[in-house]
Short mmCIF file of C-alpha atoms and ligand atoms in Angstrom, two decimals:
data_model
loop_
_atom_site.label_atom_id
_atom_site.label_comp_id
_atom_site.label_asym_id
_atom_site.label_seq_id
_atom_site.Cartn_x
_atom_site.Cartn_y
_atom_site.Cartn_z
CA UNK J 84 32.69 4.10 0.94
CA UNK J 85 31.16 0.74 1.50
CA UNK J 86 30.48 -1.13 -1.66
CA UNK J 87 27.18 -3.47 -2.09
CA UNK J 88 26.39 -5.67 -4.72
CA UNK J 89 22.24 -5.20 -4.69
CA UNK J 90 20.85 -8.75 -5.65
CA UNK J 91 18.53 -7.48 -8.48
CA UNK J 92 17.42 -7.42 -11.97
CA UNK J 93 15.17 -4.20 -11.50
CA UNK J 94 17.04 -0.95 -12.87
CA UNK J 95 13.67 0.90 -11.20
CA UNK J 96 14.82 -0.78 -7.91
CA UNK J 97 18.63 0.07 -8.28
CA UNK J 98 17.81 3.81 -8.89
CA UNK J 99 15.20 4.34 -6.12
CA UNK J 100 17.69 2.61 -3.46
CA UNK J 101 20.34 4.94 -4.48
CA UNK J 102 18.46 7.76 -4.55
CA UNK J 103 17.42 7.04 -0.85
CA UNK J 104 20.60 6.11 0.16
CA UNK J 105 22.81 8.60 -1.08
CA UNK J 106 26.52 8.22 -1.53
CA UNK J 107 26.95 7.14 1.78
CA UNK J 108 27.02 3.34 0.23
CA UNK J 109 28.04 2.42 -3.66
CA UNK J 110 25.03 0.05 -4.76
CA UNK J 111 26.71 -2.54 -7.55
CA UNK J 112 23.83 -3.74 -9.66
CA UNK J 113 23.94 -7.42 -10.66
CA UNK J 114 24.45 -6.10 -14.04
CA UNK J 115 27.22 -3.90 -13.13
CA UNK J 116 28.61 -6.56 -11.72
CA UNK J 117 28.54 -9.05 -14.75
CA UNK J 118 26.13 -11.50 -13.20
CA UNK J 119 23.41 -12.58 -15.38
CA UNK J 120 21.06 -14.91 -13.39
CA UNK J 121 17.44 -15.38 -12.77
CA UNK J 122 16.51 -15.56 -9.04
CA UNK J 123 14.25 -17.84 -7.77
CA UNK J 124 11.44 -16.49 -5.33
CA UNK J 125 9.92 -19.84 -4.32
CA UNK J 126 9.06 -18.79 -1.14
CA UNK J 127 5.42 -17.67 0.50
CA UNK J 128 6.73 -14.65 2.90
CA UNK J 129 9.18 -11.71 1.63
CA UNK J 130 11.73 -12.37 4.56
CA UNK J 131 12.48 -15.84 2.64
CA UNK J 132 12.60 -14.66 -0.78
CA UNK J 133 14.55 -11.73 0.18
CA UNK J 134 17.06 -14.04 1.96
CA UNK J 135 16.98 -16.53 -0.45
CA UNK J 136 18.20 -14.04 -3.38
CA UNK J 137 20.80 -12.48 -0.90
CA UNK J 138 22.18 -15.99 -0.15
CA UNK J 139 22.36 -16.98 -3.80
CA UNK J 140 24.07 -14.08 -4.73
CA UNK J 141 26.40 -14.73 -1.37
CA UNK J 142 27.37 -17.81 -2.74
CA UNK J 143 28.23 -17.04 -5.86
CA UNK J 144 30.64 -13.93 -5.51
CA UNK J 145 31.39 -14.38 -2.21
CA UNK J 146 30.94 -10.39 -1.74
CA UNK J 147 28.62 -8.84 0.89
CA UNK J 148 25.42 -8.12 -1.17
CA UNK J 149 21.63 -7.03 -0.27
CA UNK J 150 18.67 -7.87 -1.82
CA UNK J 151 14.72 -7.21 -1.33
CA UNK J 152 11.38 -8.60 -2.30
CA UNK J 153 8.40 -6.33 -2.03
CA UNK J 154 4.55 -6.91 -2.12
CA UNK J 155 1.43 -4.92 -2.08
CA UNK J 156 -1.16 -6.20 0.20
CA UNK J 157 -4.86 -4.99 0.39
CA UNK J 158 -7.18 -5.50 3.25
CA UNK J 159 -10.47 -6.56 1.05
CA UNK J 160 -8.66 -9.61 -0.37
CA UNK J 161 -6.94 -10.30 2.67
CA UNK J 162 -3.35 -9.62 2.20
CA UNK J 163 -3.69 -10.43 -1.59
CA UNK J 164 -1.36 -10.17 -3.80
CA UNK J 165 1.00 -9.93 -0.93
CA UNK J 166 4.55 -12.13 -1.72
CA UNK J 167 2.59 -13.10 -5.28
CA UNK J 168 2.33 -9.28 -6.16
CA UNK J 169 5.40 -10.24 -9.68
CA UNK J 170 2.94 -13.47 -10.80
CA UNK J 171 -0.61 -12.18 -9.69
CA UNK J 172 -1.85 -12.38 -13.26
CA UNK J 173 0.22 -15.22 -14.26
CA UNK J 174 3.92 -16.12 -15.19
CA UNK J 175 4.62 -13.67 -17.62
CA UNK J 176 4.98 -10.89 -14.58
CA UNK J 177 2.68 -7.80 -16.71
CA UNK J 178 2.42 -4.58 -14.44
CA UNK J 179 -0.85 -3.76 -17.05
CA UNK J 180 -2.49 -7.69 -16.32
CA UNK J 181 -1.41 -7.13 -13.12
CA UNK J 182 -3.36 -4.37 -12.15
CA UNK J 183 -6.30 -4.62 -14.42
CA UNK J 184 -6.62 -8.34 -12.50
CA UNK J 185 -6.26 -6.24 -8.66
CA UNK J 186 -8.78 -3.73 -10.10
CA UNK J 187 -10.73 -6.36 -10.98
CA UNK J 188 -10.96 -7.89 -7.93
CA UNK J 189 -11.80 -5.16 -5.91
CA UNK J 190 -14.34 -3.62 -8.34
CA UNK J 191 -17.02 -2.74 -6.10
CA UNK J 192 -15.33 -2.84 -2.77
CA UNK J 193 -15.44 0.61 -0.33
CA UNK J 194 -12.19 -0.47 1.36
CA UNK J 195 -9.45 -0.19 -0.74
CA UNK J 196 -6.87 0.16 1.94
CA UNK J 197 -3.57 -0.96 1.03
CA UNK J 198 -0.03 -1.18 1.55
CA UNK J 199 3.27 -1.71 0.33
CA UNK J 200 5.61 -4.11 2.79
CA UNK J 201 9.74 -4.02 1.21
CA UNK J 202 11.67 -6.81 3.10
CA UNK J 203 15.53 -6.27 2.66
CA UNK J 204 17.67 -9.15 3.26
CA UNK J 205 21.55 -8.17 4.00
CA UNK J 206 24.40 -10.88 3.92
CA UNK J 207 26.85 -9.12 5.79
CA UNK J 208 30.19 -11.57 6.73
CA UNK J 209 28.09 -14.44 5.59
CA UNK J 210 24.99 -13.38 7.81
CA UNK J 211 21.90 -12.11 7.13
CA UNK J 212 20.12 -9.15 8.45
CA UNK J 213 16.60 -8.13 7.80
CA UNK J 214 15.12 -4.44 7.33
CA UNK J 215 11.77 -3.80 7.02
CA UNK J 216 9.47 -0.68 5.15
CA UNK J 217 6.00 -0.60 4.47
CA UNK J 218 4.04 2.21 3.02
CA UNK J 219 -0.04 2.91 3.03
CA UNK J 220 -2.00 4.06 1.33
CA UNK J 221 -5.38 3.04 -1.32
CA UNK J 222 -6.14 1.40 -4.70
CA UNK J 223 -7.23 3.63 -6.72
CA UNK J 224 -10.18 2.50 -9.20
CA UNK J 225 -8.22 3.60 -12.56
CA UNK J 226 -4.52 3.61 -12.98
CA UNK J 227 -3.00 7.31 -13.19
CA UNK J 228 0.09 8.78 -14.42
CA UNK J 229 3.21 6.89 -16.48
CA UNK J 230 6.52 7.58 -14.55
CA UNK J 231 7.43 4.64 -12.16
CA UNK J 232 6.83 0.55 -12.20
CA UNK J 233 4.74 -2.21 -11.16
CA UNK J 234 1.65 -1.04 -9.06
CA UNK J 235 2.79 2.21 -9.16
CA UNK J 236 -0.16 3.59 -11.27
CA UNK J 237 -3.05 2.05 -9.14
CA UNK J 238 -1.51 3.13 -5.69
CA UNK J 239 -2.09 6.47 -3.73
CA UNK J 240 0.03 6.83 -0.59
CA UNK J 241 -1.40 8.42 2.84
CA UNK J 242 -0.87 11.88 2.77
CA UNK J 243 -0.55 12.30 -1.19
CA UNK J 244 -3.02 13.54 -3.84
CA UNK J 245 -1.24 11.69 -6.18
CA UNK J 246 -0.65 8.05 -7.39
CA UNK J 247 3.13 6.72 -7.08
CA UNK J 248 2.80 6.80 -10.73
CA UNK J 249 2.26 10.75 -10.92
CA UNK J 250 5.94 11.42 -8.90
CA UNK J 251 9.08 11.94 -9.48
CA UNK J 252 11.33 9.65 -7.89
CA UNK J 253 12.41 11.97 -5.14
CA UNK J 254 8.58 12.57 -4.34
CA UNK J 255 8.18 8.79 -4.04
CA UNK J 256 11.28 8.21 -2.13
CA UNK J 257 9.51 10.93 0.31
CA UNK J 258 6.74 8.34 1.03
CA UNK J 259 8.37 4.68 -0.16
CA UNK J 260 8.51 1.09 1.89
CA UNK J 261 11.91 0.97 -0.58
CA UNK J 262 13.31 4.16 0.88
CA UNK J 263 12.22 3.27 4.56
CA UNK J 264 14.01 -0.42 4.25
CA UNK J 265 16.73 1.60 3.24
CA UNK J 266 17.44 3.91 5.58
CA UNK J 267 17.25 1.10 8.42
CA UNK J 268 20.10 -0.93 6.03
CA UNK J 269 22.04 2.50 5.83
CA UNK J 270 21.61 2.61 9.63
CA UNK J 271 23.04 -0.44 10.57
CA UNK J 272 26.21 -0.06 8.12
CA UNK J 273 27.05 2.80 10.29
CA UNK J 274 26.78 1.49 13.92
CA UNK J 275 28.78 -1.35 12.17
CA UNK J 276 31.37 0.95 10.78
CA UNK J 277 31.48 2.80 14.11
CA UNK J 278 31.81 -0.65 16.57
CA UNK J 279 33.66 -2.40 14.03
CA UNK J 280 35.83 0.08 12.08
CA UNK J 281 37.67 -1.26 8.81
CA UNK J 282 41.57 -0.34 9.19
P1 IMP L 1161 9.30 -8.08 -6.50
O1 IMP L 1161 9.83 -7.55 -5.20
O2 IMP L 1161 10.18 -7.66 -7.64
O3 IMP L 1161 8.98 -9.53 -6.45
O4 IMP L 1161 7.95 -7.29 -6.75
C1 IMP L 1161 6.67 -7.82 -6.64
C2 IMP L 1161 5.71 -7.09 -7.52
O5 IMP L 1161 5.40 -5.83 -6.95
C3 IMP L 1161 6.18 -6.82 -8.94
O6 IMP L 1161 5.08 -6.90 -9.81
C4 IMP L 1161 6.69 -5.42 -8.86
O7 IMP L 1161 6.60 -4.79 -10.10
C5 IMP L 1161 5.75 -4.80 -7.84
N1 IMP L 1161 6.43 -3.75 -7.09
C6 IMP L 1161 7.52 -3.89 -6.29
N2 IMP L 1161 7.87 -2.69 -5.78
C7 IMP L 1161 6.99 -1.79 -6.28
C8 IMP L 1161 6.86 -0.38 -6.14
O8 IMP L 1161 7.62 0.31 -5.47
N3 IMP L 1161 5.83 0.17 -6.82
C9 IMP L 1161 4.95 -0.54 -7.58
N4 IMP L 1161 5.05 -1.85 -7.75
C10 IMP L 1161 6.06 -2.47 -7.11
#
């Protein structure tokens, strides 16, 4: 089984891109594997930021290794939060400030289209691949539900009654950008396996 060090500090992520993937690859969180380090996302798209903590973690173990950065983007504020989705209420990263600011904003506003957009960046052999997810769905105007992270209270998929919030992990993983990145990552592994096959 191939063996991935995911470039993250999120346990939420780690579990949701395991549970999508299956034991078809063995995610190693940075944890798991003893690195303690803050990533930088300095960036202003995803693809950067996603590369960016691929390649650090690259660097420093040497090991193949994945990473993502996500954002929610809503068409009434034009994209917004979008790649600033961790800091849109300031530094301290709070899902509550961060919501209560996006419901905020949009107070008022019919359209509350909006989607979620996962960028996975893959060093594989010292290059990087991208995969790419994205999820719609709406703002709700009041968070609901406790299970999940981030947005996940304020954000109703296409095709759910419910907010991310109000599912289980498998139920999210039915509709997720995380789970749809992931399934192109798992993809490529294989037709990489199958042209190139380790001895
Ligand atoms: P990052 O990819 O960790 O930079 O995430 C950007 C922001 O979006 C953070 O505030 C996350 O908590 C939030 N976020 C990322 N993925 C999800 C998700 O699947 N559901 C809800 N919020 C998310």
């Amino acid at each position: 089984m191939t063996r991935l060090i995911f470039a993250t500090n999120n346990p939420h992520k780690v579990e949701e891109i395991q549970a999508a993937i299956g034991s078809t690859l063995e995610v190693i969180s940075l944890k798991q594997a003893g690195i303690e380090v803050e990533i930088p996302e300095p960036y202003d798209t995803l693809q950067e930021n996603a590369a960016e903590k691929a390649r650090v973690i690259y660097q420093l173990t040497g090991s193949d290794c994945f990473s993502e950065d996500t954002g929610l983007e809503t068409e009434a504020l034009a994209g917004a939060p979008g790649v600033h989705s961790a800091r849109y209420a300031g530094q301290e990263r709070s899902f509550e400030a961060n919501m209560e600011k996006l419901l905020a904003e949009l107070e008022g506003k019919t359209n509350r289209k909006a989607r979620f957009r996962t960028v996975i960046s893959l060093m594989l052999g010292g290059r990087p691949y991208f995969f790419e997810g994205i999820c719609e769905g709406q703002i709700l105007t009041r968070p609901r539900g406790d299970k999940g992270f981030g947005y996940d209270p304020v954000f109703q998929p296409l095709g759910s009654p419910l907010s991310f919030a109000q599912m289980s992990l498998e139920e999210k993983n039915r509709f997720s950008h995380r789970r749809k990145a992931a399934e192109q990552l798992v993809a490529f592994l294989r037709q990489q396996q199958s042209t190139h096959p380790q001895p």
